PDB file of C-alpha atoms in Angstrom:
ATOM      1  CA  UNK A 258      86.193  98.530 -12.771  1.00 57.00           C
ATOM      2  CA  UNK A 259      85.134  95.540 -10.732  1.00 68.00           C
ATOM      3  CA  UNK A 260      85.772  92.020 -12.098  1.00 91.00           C
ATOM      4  CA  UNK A 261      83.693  89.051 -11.576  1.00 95.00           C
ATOM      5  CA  UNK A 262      82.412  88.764  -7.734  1.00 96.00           C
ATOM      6  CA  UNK A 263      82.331  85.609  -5.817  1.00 97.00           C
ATOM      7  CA  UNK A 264      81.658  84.551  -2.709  1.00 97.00           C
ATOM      8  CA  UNK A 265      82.430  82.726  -0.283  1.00 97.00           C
ATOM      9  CA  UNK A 266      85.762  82.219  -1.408  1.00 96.00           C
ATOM     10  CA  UNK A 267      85.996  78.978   0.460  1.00 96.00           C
ATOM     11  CA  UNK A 268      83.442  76.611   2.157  1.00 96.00           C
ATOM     12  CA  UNK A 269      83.088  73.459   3.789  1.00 98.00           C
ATOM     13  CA  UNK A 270      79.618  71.105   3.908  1.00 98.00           C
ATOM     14  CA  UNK A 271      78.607  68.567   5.665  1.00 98.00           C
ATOM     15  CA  UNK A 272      76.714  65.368   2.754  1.00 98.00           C
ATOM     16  CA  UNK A 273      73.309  65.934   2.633  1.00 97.00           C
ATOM     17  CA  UNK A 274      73.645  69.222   3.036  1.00 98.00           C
ATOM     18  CA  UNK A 275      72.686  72.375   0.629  1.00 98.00           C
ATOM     19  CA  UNK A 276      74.981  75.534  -0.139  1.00 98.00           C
ATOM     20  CA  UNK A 277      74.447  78.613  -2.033  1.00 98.00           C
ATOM     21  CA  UNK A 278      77.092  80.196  -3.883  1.00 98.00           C
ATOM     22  CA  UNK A 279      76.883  83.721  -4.909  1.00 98.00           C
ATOM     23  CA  UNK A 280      78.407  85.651  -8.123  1.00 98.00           C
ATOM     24  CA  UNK A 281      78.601  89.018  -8.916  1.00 97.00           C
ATOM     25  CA  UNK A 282      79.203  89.990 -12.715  1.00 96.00           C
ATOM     26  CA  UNK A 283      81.487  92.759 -14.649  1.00 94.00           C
ATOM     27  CA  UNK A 284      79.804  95.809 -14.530  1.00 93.00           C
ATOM     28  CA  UNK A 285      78.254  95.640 -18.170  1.00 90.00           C
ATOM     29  CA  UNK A 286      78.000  92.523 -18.146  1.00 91.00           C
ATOM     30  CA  UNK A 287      74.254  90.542 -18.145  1.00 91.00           C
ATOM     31  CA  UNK A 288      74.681  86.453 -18.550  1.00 91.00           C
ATOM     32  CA  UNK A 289      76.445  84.388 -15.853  1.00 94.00           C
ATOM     33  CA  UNK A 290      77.563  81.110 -16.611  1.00 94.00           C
ATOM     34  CA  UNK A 291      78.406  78.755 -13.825  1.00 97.00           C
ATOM     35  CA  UNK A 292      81.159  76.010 -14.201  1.00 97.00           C
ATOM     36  CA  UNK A 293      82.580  73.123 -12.063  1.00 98.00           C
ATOM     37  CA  UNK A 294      85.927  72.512 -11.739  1.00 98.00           C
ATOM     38  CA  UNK A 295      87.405  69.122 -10.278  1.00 97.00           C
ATOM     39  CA  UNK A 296      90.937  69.353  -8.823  1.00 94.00           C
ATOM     40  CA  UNK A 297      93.089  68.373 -11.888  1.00 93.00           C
ATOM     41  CA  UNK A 298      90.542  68.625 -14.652  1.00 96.00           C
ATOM     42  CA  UNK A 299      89.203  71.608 -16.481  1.00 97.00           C
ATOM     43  CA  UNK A 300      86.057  73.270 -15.782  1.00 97.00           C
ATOM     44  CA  UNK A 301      82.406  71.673 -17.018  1.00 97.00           C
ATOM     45  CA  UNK A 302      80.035  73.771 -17.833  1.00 95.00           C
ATOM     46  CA  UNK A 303      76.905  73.575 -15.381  1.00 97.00           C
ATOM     47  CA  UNK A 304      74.396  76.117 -16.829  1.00 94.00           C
ATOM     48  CA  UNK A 305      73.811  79.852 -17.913  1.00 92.00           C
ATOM     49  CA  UNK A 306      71.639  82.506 -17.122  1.00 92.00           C
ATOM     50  CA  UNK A 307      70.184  85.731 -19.231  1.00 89.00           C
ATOM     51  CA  UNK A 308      67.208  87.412 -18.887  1.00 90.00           C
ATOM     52  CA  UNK A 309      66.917  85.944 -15.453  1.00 92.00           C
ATOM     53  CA  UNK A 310      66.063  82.283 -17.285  1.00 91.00           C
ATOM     54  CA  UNK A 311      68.527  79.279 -17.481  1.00 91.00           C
ATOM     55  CA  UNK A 312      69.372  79.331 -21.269  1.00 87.00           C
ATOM     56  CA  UNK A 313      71.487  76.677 -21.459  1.00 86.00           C
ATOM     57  CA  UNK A 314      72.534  73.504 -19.384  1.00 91.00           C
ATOM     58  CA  UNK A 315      75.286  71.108 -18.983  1.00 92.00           C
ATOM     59  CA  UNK A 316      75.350  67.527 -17.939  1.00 94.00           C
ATOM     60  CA  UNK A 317      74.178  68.410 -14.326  1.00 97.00           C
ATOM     61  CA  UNK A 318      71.543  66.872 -12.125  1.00 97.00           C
ATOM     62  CA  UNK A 319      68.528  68.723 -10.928  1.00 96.00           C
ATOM     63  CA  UNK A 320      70.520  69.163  -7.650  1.00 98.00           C
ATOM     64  CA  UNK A 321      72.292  72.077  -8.706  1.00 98.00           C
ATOM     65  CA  UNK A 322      70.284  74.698  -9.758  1.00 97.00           C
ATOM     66  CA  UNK A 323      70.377  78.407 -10.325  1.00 97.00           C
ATOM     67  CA  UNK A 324      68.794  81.843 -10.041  1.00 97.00           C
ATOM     68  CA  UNK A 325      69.370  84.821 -11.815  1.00 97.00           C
ATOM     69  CA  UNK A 326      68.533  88.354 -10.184  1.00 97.00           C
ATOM     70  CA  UNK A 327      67.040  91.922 -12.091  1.00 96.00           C
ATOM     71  CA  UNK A 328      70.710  93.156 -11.156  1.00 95.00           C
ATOM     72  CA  UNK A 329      72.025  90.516 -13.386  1.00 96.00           C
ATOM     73  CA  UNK A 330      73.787  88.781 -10.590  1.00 97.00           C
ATOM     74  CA  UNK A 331      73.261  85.157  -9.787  1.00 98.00           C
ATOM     75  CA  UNK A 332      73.443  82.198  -7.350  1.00 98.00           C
ATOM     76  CA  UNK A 333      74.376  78.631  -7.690  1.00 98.00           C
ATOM     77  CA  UNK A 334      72.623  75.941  -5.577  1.00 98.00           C
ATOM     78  CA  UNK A 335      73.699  72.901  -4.658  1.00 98.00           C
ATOM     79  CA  UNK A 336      70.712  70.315  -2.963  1.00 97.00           C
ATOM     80  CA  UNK A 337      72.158  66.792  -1.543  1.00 97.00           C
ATOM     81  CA  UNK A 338      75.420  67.768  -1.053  1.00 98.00           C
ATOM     82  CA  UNK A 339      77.947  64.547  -2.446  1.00 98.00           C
ATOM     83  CA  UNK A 340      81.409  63.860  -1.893  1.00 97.00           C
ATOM     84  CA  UNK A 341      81.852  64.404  -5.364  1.00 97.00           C
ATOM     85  CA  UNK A 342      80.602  67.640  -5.680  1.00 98.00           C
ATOM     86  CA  UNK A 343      83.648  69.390  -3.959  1.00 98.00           C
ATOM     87  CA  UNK A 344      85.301  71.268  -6.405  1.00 98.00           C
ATOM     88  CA  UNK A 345      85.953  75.210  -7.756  1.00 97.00           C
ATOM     89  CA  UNK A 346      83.074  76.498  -8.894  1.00 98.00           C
ATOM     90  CA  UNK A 347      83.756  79.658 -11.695  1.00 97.00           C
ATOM     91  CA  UNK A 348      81.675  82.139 -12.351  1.00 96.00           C
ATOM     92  CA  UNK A 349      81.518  83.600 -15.510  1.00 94.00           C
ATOM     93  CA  UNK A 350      79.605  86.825 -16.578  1.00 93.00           C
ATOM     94  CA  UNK A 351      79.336  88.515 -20.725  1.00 88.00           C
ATOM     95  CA  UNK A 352      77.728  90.631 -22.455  1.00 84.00           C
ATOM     96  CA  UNK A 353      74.999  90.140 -25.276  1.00 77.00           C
ATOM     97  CA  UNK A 354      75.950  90.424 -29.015  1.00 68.00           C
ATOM     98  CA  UNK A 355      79.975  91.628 -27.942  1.00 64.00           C
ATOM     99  CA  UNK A 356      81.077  88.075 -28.786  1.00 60.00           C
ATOM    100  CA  UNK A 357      82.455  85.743 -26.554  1.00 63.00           C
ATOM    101  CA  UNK A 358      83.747  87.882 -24.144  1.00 73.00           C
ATOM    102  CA  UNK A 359      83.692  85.391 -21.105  1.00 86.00           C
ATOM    103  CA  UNK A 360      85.447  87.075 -17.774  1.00 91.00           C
ATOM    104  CA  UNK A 361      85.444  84.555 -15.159  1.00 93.00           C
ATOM    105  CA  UNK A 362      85.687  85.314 -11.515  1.00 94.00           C
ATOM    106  CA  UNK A 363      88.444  83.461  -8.942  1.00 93.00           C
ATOM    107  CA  UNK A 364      85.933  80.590  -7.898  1.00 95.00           C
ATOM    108  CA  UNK A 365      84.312  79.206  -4.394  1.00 97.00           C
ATOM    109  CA  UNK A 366      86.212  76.045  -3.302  1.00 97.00           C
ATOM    110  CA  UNK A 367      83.516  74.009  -2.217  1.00 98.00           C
ATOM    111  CA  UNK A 368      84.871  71.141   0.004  1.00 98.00           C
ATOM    112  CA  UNK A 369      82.219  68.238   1.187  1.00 98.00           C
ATOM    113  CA  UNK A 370      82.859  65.869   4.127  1.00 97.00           C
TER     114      UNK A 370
ATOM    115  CA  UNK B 195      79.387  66.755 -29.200  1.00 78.00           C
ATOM    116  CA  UNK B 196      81.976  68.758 -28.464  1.00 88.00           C
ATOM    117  CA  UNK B 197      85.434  68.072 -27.271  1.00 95.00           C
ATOM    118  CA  UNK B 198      88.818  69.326 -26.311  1.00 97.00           C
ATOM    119  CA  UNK B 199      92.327  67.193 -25.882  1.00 97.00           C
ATOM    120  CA  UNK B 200      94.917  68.294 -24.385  1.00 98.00           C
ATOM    121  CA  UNK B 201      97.358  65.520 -24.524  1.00 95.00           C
ATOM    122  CA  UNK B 202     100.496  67.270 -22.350  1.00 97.00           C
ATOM    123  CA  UNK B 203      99.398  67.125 -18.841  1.00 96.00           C
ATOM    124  CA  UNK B 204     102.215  68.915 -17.201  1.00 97.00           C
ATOM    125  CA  UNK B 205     105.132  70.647 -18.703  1.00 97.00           C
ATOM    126  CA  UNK B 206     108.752  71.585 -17.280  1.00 97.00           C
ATOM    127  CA  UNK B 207     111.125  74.452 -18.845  1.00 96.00           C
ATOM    128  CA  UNK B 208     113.840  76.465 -18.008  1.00 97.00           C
ATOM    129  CA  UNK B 209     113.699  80.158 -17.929  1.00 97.00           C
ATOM    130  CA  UNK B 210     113.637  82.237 -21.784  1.00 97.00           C
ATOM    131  CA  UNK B 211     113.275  78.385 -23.339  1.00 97.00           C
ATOM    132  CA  UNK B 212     109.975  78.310 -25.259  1.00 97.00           C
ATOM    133  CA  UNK B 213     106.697  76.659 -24.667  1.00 97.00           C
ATOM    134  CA  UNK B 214     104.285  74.459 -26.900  1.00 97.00           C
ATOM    135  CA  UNK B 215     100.814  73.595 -25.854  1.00 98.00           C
ATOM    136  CA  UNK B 216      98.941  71.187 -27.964  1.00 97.00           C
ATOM    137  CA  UNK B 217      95.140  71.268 -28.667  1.00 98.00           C
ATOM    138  CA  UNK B 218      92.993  69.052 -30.741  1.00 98.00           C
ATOM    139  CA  UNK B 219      89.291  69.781 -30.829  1.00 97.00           C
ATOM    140  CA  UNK B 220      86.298  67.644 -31.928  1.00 95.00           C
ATOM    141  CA  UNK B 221      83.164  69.545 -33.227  1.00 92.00           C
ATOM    142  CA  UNK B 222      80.620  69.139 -36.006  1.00 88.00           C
ATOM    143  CA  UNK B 223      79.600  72.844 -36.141  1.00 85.00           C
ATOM    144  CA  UNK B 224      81.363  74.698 -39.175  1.00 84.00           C
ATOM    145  CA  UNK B 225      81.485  77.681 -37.395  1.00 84.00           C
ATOM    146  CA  UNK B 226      83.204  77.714 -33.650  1.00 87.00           C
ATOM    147  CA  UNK B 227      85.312  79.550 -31.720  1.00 87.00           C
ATOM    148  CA  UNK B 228      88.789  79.020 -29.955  1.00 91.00           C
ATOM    149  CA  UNK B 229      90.149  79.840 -26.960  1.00 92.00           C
ATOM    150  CA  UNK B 230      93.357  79.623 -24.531  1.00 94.00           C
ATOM    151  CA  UNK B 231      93.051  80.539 -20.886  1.00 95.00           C
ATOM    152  CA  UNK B 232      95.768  80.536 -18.400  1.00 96.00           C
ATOM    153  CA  UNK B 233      95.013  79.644 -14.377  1.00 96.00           C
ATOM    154  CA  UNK B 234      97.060  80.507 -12.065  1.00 93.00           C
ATOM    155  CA  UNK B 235      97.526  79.444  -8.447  1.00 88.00           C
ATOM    156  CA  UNK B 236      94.719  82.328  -7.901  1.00 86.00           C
ATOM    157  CA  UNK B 237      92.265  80.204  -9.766  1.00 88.00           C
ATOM    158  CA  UNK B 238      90.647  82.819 -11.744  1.00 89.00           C
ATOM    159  CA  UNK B 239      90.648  81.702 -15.564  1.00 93.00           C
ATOM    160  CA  UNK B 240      92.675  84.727 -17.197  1.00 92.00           C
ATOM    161  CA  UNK B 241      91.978  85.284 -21.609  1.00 90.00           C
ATOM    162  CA  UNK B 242      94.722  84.745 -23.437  1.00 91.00           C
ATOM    163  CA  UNK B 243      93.534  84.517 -27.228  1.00 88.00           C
ATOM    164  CA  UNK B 244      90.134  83.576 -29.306  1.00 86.00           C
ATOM    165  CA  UNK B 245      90.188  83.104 -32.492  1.00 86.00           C
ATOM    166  CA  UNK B 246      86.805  81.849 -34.775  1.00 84.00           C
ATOM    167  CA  UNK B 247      86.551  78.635 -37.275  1.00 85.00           C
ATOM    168  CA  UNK B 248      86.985  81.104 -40.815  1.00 82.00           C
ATOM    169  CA  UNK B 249      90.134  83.135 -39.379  1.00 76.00           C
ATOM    170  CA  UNK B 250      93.298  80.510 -39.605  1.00 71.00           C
ATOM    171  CA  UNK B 251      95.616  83.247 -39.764  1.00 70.00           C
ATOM    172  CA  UNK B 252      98.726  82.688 -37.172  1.00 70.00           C
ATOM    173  CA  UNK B 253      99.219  85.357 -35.554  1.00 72.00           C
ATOM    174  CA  UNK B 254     102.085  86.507 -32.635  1.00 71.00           C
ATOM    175  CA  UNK B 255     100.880  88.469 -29.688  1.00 77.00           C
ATOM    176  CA  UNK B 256     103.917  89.936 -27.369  1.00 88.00           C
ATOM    177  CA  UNK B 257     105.332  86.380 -26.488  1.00 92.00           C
ATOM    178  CA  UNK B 258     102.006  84.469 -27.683  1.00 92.00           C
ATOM    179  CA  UNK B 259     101.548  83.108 -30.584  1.00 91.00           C
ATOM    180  CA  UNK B 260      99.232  80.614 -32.032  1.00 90.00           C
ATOM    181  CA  UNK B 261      99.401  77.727 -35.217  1.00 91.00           C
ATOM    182  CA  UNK B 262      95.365  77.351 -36.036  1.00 91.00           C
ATOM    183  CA  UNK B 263      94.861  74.118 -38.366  1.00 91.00           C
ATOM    184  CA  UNK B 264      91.636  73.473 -39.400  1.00 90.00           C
ATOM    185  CA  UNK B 265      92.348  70.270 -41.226  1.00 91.00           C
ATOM    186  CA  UNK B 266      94.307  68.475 -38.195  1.00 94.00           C
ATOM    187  CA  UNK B 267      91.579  70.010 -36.157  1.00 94.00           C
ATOM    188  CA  UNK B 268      94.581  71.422 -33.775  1.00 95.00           C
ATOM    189  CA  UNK B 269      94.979  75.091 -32.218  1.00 95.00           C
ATOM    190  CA  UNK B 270      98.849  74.901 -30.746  1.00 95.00           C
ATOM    191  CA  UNK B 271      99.495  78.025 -28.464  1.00 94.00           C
ATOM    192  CA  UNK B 272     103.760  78.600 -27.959  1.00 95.00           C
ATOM    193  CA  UNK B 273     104.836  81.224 -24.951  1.00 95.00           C
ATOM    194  CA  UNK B 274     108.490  82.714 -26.589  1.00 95.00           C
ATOM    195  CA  UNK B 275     111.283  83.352 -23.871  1.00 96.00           C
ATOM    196  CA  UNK B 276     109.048  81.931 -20.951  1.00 97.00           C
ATOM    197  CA  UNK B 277     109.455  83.465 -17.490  1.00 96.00           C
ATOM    198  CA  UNK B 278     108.830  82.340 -14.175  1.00 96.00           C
ATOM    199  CA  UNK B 279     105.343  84.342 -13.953  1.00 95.00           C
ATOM    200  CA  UNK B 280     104.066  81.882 -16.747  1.00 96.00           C
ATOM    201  CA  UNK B 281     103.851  79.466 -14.518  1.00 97.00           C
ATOM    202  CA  UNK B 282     100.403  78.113 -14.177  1.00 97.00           C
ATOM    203  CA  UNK B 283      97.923  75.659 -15.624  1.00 98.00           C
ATOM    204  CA  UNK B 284      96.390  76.364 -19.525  1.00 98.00           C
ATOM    205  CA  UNK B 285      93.402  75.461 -20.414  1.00 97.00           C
ATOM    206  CA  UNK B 286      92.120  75.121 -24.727  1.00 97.00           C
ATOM    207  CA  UNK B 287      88.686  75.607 -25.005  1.00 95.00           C
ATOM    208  CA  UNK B 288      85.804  75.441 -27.625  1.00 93.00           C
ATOM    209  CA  UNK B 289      82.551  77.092 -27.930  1.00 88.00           C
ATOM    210  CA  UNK B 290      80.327  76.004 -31.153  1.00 79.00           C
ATOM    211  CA  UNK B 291      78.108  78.511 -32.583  1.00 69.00           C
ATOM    212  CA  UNK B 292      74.412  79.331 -30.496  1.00 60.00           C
ATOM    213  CA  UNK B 293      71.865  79.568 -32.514  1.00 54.00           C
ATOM    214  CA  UNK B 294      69.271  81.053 -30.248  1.00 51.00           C
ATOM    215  CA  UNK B 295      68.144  84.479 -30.511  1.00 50.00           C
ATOM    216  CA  UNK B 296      69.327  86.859 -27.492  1.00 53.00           C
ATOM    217  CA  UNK B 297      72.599  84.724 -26.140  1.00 53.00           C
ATOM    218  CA  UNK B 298      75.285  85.730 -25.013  1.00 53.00           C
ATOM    219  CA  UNK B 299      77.287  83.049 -26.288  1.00 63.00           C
ATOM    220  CA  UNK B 300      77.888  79.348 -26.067  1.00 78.00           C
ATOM    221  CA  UNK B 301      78.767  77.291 -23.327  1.00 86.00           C
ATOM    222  CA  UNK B 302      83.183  76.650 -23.643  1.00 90.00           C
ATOM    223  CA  UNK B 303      84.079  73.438 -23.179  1.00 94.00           C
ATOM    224  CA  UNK B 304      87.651  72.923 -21.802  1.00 96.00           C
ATOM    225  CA  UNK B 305      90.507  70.084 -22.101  1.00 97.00           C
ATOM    226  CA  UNK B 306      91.823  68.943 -18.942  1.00 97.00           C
ATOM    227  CA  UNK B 307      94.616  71.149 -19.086  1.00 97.00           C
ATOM    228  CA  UNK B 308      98.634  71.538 -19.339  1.00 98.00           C
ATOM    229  CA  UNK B 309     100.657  72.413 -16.362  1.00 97.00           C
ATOM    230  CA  UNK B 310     103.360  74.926 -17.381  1.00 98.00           C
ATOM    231  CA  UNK B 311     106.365  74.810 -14.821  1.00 97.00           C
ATOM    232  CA  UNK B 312     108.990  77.978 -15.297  1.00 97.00           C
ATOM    233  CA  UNK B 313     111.960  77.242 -13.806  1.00 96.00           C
ATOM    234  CA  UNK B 314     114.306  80.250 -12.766  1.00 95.00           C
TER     235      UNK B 314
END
C-alpha cells in the first residue's frame, strides 16, 4: 500500500519565478494538507484541501495557492517565487471522521536563487 | 492561538542511555489533541503517539513512553535504551478541535523541534 506521493523530490527556481508541486495521497485517504518547512524549524501549516475546496488556511500569502483534484490528489503553487520560500514542503493526506490520522509524505525541497 | 515549545534544541546520548523530550503547549480549546513525530534524515514526518485533551493516562509503548500533564500544560515523550536508529529530529505537535462539519481534522501545529543524536 502506497504512502504519500510527492514530487519532484527536489527543485531549484529562479525569484520571480512560479513552481508547482505535486502530492499524491494514501490510498483511502481524501484531504491533503500542505506544510512548509524551513531548514531548522518545524513545519507551518499552509492550507488543506477536502472536497476539492481549501478548508482551512495558515498564515500564507495569496502566492501560494492550491488545487485539489476528483482523485483526491493535489498541487501546491507557488507565484513570485522569494528567497524565503525555499524550504521542504510536506504533504499530508487523511481520511474523514478516522481521527487524526495524518500520514505525511517525504517532502519537495524547494531551493530559490 | 495555538502553540508548541520545544525548549531542547538538540540532544546528545550514548547508546541504551534514555531520552527525554520536553513539550509545553499553549491552547484555549478544552478539547485538543497531541502528537510526537520523529524525522529522519529522509524527511518524511513518521507517527509516533497521539493522545487527546480527556485521556492523561501515561502510557509505555515498546521503548516509548509518554508523561501527559494537563495542568503544566506539558506532554514529555522518553525513548528507553536508545539506539543509534533513533537518531533524528522530533517534532511535538498540537491540533485543537475543528468544529466544521465534514473535516478531516485540524491543522497540527509543530514546535521547532529536538535533535536526538545516538551515539554508538
Amino acid at each position: 500500500d502506497a504512502g504519500v506521493t510527492q514530487s519532484p523530490t527536489h527543485l531549484i527556481k529562479t525569484r520571480g519565478q512560479q513552481v508547482t508541486l505535486r502530492c499524491s495521497p494514501k490510498s483511502g485517504h481524501d484531504t491533503v494538507s500542505w506544510y512548509q518547512q524551513a531548514l531548522g524549524q518545524g513545519p507551518q501549516f499552509i492550507f488543506q484541501y477536502y472536497e476539492e475546496e481549501e478548508r482551512q488556511r495558515g498564515n500564507f500569502p495569496d502566492r501560494f495557492s492550491g488545487h485539489q483534484f476528483p482523485n483526491y490528489s493535489s498541487e501546491l503553487n507557488v507565484n513570485a517565487l522569494l528567497l524565503g520560500d525555499s524550504a521542504l514542503y510536506l504533504c499530508a493526506s487523511s481520511r474523514t471522521g478516522t481521527g487524526y490520522g495524518y500520514t505525511f509524505g517525504s517532502g519537495t525541497r524547494l531551493t530559490v536563487v | 492561538a495555538q502553540k508548541v515549545t520545544q525548549a531542547q534544541t538538540e540532544i546528545s546520548v550514548v547508546e541504551k542511555e534514555d531520552v527525554t523530550l520536553d513539550c509545553v503547549y499553549e491552547t484555549r480549546d478544552t478539547t485538543y489533541y497531541l502528537f510526537w513525530y520523529k524525522q529522519p534524515p529522509s524527511g518524511e514526518l513518521v507517527f509516533l503517539i497521539r493522545r487527546n485533551s480527556f485521556d492523561e493516562q501515561n502510557e509505555i509503548s515498546g521503548r516509548y513512553s509518554w508523561n501527559f500533564q494537563k495542568s503544566t500544560s506539558s506532554f514529555n515523550f522518553t525513548i528507553t535504551a536508545s539506539q543509534v536508529v533513533d537518531s533524528a529530529v522530533y517534532f511535538c505537535a498540537l491540533s485543537e478541535r475543528f468544529y466544521m462539519i465534514k473535516a478531516a481534522g485540524n491543522k497540527l501545529t509543530f514546535g521547532g523541534g529536538t535533535r536526538v543524536l545516538v551515539k554508538p
